Short mmCIF file of C-alpha atoms in Angstrom, two decimals:
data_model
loop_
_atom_site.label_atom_id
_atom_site.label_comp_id
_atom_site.label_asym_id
_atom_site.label_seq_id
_atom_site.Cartn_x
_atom_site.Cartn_y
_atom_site.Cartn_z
CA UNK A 1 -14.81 -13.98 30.39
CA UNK A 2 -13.42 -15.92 27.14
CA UNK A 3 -15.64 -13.62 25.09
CA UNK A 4 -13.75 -10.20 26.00
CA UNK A 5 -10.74 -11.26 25.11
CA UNK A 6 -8.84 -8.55 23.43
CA UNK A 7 -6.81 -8.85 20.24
CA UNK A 8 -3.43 -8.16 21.97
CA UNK A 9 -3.95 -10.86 24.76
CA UNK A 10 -4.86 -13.79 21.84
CA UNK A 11 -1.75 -12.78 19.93
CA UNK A 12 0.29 -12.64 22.84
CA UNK A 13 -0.55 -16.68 23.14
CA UNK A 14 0.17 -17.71 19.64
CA UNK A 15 3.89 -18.50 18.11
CA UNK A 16 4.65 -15.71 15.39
CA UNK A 17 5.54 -18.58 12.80
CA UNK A 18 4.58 -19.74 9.67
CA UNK A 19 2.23 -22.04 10.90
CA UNK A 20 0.36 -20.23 12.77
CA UNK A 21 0.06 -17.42 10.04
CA UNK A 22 -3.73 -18.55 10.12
CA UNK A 23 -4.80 -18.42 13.19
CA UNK A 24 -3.19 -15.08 13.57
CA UNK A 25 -5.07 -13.94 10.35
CA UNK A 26 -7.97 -15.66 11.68
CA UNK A 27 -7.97 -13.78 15.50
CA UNK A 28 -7.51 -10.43 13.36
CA UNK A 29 -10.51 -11.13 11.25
CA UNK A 30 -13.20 -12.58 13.55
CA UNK A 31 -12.38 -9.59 16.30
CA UNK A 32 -14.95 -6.98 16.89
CA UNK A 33 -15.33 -3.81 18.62
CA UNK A 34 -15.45 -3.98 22.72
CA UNK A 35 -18.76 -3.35 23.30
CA UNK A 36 -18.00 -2.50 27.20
CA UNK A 37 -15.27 0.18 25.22
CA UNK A 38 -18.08 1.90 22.94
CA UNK A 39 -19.39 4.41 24.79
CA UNK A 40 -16.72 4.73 27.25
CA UNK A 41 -14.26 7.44 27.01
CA UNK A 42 -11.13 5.03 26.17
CA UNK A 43 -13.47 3.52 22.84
CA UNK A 44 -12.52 7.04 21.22
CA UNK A 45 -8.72 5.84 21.32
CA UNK A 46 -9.60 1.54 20.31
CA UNK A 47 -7.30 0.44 18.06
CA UNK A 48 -6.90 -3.26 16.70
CA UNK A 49 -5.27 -4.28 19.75
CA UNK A 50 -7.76 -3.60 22.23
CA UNK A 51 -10.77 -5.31 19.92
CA UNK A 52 -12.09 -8.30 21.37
CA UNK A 53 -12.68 -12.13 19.97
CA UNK A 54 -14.26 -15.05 20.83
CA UNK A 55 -12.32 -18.00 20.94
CA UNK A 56 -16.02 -20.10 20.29
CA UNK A 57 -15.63 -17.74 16.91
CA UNK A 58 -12.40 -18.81 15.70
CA UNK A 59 -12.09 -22.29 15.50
CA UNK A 60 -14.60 -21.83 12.23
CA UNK A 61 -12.55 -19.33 10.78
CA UNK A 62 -9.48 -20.80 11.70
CA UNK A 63 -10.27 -24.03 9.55
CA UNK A 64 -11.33 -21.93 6.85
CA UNK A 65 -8.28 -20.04 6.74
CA UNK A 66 -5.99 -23.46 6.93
CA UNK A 67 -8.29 -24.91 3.95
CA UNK A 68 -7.15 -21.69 2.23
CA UNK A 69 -3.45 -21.91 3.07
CA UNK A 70 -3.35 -25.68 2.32
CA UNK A 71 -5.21 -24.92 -1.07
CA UNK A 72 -2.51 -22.55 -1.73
CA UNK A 73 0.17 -24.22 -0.56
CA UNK A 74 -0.87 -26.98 -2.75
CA UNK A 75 -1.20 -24.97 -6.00
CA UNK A 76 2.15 -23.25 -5.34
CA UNK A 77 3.48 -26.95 -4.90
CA UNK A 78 1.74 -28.07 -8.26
CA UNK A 79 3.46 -24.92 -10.33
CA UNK A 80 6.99 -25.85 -8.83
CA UNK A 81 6.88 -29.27 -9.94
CA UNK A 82 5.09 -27.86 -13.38
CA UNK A 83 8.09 -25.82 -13.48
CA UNK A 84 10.71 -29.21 -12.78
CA UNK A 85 9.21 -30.97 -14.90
CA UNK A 86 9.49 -28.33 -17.68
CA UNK A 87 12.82 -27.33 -17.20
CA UNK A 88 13.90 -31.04 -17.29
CA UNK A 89 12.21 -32.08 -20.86
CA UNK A 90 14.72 -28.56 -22.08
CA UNK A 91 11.51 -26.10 -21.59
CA UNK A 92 13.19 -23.63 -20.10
CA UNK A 93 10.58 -20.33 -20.77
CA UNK A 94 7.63 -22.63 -19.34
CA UNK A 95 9.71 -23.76 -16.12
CA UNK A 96 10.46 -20.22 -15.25
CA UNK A 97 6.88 -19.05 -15.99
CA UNK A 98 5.85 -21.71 -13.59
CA UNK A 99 7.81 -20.61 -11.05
CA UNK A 100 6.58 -16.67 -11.70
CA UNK A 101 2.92 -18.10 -11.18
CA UNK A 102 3.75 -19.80 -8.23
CA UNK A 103 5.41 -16.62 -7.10
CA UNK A 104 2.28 -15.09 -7.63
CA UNK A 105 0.44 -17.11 -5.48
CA UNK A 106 3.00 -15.81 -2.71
CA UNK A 107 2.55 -12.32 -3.23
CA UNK A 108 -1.03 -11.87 -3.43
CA UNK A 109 -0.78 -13.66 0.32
CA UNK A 110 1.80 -10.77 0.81
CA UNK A 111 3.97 -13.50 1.64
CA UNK A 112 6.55 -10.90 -0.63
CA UNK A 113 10.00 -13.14 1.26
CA UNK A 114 8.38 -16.27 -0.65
CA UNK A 115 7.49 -14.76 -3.48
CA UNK A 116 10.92 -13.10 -4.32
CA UNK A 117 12.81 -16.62 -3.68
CA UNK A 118 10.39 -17.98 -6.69
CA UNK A 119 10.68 -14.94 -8.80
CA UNK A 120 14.46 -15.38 -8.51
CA UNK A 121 14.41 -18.88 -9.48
CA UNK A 122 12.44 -18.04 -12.33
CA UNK A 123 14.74 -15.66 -13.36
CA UNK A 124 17.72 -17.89 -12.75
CA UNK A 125 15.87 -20.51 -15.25
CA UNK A 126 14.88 -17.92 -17.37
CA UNK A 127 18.68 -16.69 -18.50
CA UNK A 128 19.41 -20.03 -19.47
CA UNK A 129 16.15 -19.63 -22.31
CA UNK A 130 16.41 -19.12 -26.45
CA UNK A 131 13.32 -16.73 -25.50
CA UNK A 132 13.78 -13.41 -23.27
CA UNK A 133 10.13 -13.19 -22.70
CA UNK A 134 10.13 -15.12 -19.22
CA UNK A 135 13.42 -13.17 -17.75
CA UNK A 136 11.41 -9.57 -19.02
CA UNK A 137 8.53 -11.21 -16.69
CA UNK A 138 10.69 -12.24 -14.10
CA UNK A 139 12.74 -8.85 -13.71
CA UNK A 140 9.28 -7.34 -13.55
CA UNK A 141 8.04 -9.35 -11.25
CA UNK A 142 10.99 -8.78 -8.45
CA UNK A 143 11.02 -4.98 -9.28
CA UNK A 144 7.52 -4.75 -7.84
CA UNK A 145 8.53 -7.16 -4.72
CA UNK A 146 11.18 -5.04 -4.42
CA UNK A 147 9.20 -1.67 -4.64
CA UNK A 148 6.93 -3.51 -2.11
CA UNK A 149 9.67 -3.88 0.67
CA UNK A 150 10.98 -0.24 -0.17
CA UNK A 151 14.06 -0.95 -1.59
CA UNK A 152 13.83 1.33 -4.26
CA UNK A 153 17.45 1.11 -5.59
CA UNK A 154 16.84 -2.99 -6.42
CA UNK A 155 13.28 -2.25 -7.94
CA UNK A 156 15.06 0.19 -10.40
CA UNK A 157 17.70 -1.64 -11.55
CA UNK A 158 15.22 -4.68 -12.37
CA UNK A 159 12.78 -2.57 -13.88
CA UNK A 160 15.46 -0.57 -16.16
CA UNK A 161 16.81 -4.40 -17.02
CA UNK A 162 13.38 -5.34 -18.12
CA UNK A 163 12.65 -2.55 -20.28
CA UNK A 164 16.05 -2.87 -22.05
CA UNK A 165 15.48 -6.23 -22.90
CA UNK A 166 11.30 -5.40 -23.93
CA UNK A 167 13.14 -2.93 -26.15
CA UNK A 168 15.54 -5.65 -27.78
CA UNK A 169 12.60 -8.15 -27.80
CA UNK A 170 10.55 -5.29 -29.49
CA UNK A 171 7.93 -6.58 -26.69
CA UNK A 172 6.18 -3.64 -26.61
CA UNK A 173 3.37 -4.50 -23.59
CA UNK A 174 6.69 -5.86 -21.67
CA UNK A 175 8.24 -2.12 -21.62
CA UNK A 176 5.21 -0.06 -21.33
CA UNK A 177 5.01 -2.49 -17.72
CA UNK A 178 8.37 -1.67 -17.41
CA UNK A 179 7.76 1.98 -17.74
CA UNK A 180 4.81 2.13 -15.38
CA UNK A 181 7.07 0.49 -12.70
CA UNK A 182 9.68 3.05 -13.34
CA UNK A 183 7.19 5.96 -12.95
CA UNK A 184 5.89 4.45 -9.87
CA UNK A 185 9.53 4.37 -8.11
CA UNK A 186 11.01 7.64 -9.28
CA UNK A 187 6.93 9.25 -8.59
CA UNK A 188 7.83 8.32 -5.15
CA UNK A 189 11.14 9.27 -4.42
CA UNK A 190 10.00 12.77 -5.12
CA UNK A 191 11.85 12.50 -8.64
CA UNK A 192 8.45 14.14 -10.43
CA UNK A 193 10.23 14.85 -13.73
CA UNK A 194 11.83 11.25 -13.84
CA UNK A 195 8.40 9.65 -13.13
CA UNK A 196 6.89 12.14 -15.61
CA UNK A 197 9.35 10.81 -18.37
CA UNK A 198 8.51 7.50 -17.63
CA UNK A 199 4.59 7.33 -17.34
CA UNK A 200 4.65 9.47 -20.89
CA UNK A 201 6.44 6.86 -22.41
CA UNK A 202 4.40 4.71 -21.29
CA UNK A 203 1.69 6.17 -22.49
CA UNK A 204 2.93 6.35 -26.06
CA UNK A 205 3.44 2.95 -26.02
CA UNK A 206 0.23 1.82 -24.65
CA UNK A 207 -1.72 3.88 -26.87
CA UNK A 208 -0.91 0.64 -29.51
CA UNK A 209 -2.10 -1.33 -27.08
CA UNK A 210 -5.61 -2.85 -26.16
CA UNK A 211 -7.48 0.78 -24.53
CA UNK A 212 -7.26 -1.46 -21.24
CA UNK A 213 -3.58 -0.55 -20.81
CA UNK A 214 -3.99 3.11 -21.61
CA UNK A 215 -5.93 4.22 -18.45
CA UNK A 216 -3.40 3.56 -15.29
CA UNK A 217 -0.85 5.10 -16.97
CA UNK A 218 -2.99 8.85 -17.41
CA UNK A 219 -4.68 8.27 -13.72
CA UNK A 220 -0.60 8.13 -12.85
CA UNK A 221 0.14 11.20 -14.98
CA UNK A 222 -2.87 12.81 -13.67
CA UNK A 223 -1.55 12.11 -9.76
CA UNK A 224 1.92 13.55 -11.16
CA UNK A 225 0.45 16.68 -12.61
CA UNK A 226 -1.71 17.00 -8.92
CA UNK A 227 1.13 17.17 -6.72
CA UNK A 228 3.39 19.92 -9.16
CA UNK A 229 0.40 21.75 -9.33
CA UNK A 230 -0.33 21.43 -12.97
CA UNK A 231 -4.01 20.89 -12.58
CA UNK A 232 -5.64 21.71 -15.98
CA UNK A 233 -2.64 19.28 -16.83
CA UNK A 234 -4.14 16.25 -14.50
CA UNK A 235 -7.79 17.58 -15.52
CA UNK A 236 -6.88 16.54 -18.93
CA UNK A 237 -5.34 13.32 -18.14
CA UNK A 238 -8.43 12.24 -16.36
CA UNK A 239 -10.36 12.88 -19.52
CA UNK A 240 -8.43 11.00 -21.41
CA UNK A 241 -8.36 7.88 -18.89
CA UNK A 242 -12.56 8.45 -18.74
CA UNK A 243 -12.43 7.58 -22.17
CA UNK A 244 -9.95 4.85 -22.27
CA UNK A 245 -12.11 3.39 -19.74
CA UNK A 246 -15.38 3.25 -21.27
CA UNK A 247 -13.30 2.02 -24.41
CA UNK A 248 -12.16 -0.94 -22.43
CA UNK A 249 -15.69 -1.39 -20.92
CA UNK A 250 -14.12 -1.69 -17.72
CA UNK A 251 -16.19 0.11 -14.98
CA UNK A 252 -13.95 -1.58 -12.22
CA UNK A 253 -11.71 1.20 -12.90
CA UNK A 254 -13.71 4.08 -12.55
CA UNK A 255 -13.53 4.14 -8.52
CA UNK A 256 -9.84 4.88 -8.72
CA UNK A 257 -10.69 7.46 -11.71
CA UNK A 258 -13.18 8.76 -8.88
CA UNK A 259 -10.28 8.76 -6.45
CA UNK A 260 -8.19 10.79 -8.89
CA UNK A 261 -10.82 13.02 -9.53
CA UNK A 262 -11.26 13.70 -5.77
CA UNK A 263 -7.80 15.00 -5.36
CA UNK A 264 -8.08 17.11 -8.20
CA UNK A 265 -11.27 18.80 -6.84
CA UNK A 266 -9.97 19.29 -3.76
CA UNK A 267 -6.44 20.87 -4.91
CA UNK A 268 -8.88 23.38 -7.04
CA UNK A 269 -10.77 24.03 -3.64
CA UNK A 270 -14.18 22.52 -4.47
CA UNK A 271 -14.81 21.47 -1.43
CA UNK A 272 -18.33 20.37 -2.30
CA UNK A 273 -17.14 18.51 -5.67
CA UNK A 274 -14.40 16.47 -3.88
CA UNK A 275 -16.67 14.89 -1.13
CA UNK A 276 -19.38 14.07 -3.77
CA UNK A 277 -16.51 12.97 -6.05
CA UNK A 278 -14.72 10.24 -3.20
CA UNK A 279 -18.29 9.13 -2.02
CA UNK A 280 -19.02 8.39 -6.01
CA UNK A 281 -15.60 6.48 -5.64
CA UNK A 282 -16.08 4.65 -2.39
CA UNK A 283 -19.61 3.26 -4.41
CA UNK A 284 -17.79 2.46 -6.89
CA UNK A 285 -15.18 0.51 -4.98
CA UNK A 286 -15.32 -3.55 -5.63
CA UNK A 287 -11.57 -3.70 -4.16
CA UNK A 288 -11.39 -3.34 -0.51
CA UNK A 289 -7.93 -1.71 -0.83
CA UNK A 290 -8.97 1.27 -3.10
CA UNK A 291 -11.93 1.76 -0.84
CA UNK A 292 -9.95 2.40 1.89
CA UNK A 293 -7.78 4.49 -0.23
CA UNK A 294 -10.28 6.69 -0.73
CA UNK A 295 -12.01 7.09 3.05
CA UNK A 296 -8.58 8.05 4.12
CA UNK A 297 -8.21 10.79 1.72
CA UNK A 298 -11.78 11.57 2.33
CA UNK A 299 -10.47 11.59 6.19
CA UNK A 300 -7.95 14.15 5.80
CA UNK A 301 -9.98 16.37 3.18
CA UNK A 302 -12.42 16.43 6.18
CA UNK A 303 -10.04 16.86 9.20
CA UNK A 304 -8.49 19.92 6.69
CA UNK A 305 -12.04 21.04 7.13
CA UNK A 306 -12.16 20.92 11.06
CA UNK A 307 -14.96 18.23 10.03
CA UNK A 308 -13.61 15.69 12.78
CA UNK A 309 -16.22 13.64 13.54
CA UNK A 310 -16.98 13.04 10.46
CA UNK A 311 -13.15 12.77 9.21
CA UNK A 312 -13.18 9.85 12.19
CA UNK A 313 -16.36 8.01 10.91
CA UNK A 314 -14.31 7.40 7.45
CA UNK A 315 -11.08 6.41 9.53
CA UNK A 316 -13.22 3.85 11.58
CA UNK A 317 -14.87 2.69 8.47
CA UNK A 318 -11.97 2.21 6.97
CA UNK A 319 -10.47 0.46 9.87
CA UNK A 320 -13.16 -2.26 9.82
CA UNK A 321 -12.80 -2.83 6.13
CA UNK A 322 -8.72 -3.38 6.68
CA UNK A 323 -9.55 -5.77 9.47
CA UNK A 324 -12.07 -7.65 7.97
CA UNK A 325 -10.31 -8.47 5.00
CA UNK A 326 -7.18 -8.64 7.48
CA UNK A 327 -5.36 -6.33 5.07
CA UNK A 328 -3.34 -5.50 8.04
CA UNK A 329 -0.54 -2.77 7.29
CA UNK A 330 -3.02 -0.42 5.48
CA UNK A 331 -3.51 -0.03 9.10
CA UNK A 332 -0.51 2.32 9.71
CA UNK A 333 -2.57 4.88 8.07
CA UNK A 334 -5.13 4.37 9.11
CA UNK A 335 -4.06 5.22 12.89
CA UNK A 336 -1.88 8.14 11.07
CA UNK A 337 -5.47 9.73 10.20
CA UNK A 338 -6.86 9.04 13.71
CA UNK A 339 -3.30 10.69 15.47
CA UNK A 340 -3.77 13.78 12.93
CA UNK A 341 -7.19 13.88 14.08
CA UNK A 342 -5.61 13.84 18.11
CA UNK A 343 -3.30 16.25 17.40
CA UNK A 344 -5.74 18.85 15.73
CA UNK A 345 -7.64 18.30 18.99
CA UNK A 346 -4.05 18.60 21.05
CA UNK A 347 -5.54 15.43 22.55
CA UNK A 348 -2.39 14.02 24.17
CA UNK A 349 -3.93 10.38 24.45
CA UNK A 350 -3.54 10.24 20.65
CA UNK A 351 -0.28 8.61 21.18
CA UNK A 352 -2.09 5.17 21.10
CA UNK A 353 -2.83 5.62 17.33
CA UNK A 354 0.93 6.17 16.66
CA UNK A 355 2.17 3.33 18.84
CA UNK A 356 -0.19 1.08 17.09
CA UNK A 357 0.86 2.42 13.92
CA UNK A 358 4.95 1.36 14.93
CA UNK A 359 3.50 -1.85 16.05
CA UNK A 360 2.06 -2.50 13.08
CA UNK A 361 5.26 -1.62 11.65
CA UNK A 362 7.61 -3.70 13.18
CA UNK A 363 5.12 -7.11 13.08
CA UNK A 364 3.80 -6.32 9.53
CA UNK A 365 7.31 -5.74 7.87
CA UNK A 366 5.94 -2.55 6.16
CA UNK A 367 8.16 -0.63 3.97
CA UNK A 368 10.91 2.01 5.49
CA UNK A 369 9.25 4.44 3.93
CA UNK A 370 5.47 4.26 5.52
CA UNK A 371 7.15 3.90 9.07
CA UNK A 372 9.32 6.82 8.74
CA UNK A 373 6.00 8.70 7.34
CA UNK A 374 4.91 7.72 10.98
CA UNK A 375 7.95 8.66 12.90
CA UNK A 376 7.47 12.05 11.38
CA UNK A 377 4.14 12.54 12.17
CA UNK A 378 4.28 11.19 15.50
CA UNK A 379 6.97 13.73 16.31
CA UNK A 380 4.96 16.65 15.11
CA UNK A 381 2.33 15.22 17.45
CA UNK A 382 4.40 15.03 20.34
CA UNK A 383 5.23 18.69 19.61
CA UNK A 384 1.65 19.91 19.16
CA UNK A 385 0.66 18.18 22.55
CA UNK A 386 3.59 20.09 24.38
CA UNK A 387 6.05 16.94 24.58
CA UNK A 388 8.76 19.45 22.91
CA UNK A 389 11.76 17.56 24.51
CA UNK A 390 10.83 14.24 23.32
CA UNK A 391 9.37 15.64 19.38
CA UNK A 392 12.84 15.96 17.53
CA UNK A 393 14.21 12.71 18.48
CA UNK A 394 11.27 11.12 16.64
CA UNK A 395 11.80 13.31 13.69
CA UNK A 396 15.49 12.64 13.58
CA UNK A 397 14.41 8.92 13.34
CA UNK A 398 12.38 9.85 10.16
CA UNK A 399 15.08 11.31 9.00
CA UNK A 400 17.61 8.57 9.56
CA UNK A 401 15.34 6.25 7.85
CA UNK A 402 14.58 8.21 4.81
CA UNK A 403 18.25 8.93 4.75
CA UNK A 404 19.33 4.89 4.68
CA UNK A 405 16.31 4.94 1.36
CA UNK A 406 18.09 8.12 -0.11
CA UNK A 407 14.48 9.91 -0.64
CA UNK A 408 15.65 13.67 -0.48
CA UNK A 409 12.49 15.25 -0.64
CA UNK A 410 11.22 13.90 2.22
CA UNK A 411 14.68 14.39 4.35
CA UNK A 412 14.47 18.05 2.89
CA UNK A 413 10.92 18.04 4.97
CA UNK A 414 11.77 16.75 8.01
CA UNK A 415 15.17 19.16 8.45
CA UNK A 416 12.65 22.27 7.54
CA UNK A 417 10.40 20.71 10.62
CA UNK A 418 13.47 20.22 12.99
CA UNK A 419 14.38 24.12 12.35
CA UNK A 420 10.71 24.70 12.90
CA UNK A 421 11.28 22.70 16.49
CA UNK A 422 14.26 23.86 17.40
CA UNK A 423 15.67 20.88 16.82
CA UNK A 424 19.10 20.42 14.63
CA UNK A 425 18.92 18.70 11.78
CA UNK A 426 22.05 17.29 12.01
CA UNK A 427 23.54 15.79 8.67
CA UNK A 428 21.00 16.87 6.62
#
C-alpha cells in the first residue's frame, strides 16, 4: 500500500516550513509515474500530484538532500562571517561582496526571500565603500531578484541605478549587465522599442569585451526582432551570436542559439527546419532548464500542427526533466501546454492541467505574471469546452493581475478576448 502513495497525499503530511524544504524537494524528486494510472484513461490527465513515491525511496534521498542544505547552509554561514569580519578590519567592498556570494548561494536554491535580505545587506555595506564596484554588483544583483518575483517597477529602478553608477565608474562590463537586465524587463512588459534600445547598447559595449559577453545580448536582439516581425533582422543577429560563440569556444551556448533559431524557422514557416532545429537544441542542452525551454516550444510548434500526440510526448518529457531536477514552477507551463493540448481536443477534463498549474502557483510563489498567463488561458479553455458563464471571470482575473504589474500589452489582450466572449472588459 505504502508504495502507491501519491505525491499530493505525502505533501499533505509534511509541515510547509523551512525545515522540511528537503523532504518536500526530496518526495517531488524520488516520485514516479502510477503505474496502475498508465494505461488507464485518467494517466492521460497525471499531473505531479497524482505521481506516486515510496516512502522506502526517500529516506536516501532525503539525507542527501539535508547533506546538501547543511553544506549550503554552512557555506552561506562561512561568507557572512567572511563578510563581518571584513567589514570590521574597515574592508568595506570585500564585506559586501561576501554577502553578494552568500546571496548567491540563496538564489541558485531559488530561495529568492533569502537571497534579497543578503543582497540588501550588501548593498547597505556597500554605500558606506571608497569603491562603487560592490554597490554596481549589489543593485544588479536585487534587480534580477526582483525581476524574478515580477516586480518589474523595483528591478528597473535598481538596474537604471547600476548602470548610472557603471557609467561614473567607467565600469564598462558593470553597464553592459546593467543593460541586458534593462532589455530583459522592458522586453517583457511588451515595451519592444525600450528593450531594443537597451540590448543595442549593450551590444556596443560588449563588443570591447571578451567575445563571451557578446552572444546573449544578439540571441536577445534576435528574440526582439522575432516577435516585431523583423526576421531577416533576428536572422542576422543569430549570425552574429554563431560567431561570437565559436570565438568564445563556448559550445554550451549553442543549444539556446538552437532555441533561437527554432523560433525563427518557425515564424518563416519552415516547418521542417524548426523541428530539426529544437531537436539539434534539445541535444545540445547540458542545462535542464533550457531543455525544457525548448520541448515546450517544440510542444506548441507541434500542437499548432494538430501533431498532439507528439506535442504531448515533449510536454511529458519535459515534465519528468522539471521533476527530476525538482525545478518545480517550470511546471506551470508545462500543464499550460498539456491544457492547450485539452482544449484543442475540447476535452473538458483538461481542467486538471490548469488547476495544477494555480497550485503550483500559489505553493511555488511564481511571479504575477506566469499565473495570470494561466488565468488567461484557463479562461479561454473554459470557453472552448462550453463553460461560457464561468470563462470571463477567469479572464477578468488575468486582467486584474496584469493590471496591479502595469503590463499593457497583455491587459490590451485579454480585453480584446473578453469582447471576443462577451464578456466586459471592465476598466480596461
Amino acid at each position: 500500500m505504502y508504495s502507491n502513495l501519491q505525491v499530493e497525499q505525502a505533501l499533505s503530511l509534511i509541515p510547509h516550513t523551512t525545515e522540511f524544504l528537503p523532504l518536500i524537494d526530496a518526495v517531488i524528486g524520488a516520485s514516479r509515474p502510477d503505474r496502475q494510472r498508465t494505461w488507464a484513461k485518467s494517466g492521460k490527465y497525471a499531473t505531479m500530484s497524482k505521481r506516486v513515491v515510496d516512502p522506502a525511496d526517500l529516506r536516501s534521498e532525503t539525507q542527501a538532500l539535508a547533506a546538501e542544505a547543511r553544506e549550503r547552509l554552512q557555506d552561506v554561514c562561512s561568507l557572512v562571517v567572511d563578510a563581518i569580519r571584513a567589514y570590521e578590519a574597515g574592508e568595506l567592498e570585500a564585506a559586501a561582496l561576501n554577502f553578494v556570494w552568500a546571496g548567491e548561494l540563496e538564489e541558485a536554491d531559488e530561495d529568492l526571500t533569502e537571497a534579497e535580505r543578503l543582497y540588501l545587506l550588501a548593498l547597505e555595506v556597500a554605500t558606506e565603500a571608497a569603491e562603487r564596484r560592490a554597490e554596481i554588483v549589489a543593485l544588479r544583483h536585487l534587480g534580477r531578484v526582483a525581476h524574478s518575483a515580477g516586480r518589474f517597477a523595483d528591478s528597473q529602478a535598481r538596474y537604471e541605478r547600476s548602470y548610472l553608477l557603471s557609467v561614473e565608474a567607467q565600469d564598462v562590463l558593470g553597464q553592459a549587465a546593467s543593460c541586458q537586465g534593462l532589455g530583459a524587463i522592458w522586453a517583457e512588459q511588451g515595451e519592444r522599442a525600450h528593450a531594443h534600445t537597451w540590448y543595442s547598447r549593450g551590444v556596443q559595449l560588449a563588443w570591447g569585451l571578451d567575445p563571451e559577453f557578446r552572444h546573449p545580448f544578439l540571441c536577445q536582439l534576435a528574440a526582439l526582432a522575432i516577435r516585431l516581425g523583423e526576421l531577416d533582422e533576428a536572422e542576422a543577429q543569430l549570425e552574429h551570436a554563431r560567431q561570437a560563440i565559436r570565438a568564445a569556444r563556448c559550445e554550451q551556448a549553442m543549444a539556446a542559439w538552437y532555441h533561437q533559431y527554432g523560433l525563427l524557422l518557425d515564424a518563416r514557416g519552415d516547418s521542417l527546419g524548426a523541428e530539426c532545429t529544437y531537436r539539434k537544441g534539445v541535444e545540445h542542452a547540458r542545462d535542464p532548464a533550457c531543455e525544457i525551454r525548448i520541448r515546450i516550444d517544440l510542444g506548441h510548434k507541434l500542437l499548432r500542427e494538430d501533431r498532439l500526440l507528439e506535442a504531448r510526448e515533449e510536454a511529458r518529457k519535459a515534465e519528468e526533466i522539471a521533476i527530476r531536477k525538482r525545478s518545480v514552477p517550470v511546471l506551470v507551463e508545462v500543464y499550460g501546454l498539456l491544457g492547450a493540448i485539452a482544449r484543442k481536443q475540447c476535452d473538458p477534463d483538461g481542467f486538471v492541467f490548469y488547476e495544477q498549474a494555480l497550485e503550483l502557483c500559489r505553493e511555488q510563489r511564481v511571479p504575477p505574471l506566469r499565473e495570470a498567463a494561466v488565468y488567461h488561458e484557463y479562461g479561454l479553455f473554459l470557453h472552448g469546452c462550453g463553460h461560457t458563464a464561468e470563462a470571463p471571470d477567469y479572464l477578468r482575473k488575468a486582467s486584474e493581475i496584469y493590471q496591479e504589474s502595469n503590463l499593457v500589452c497583455e491587459m490590451e489582450r485579454v480585453a480584446a478576448d473578453l469582447r471576443a466572449l462577451g464578456g466586459q472588459p471592465g476598466r480596461l
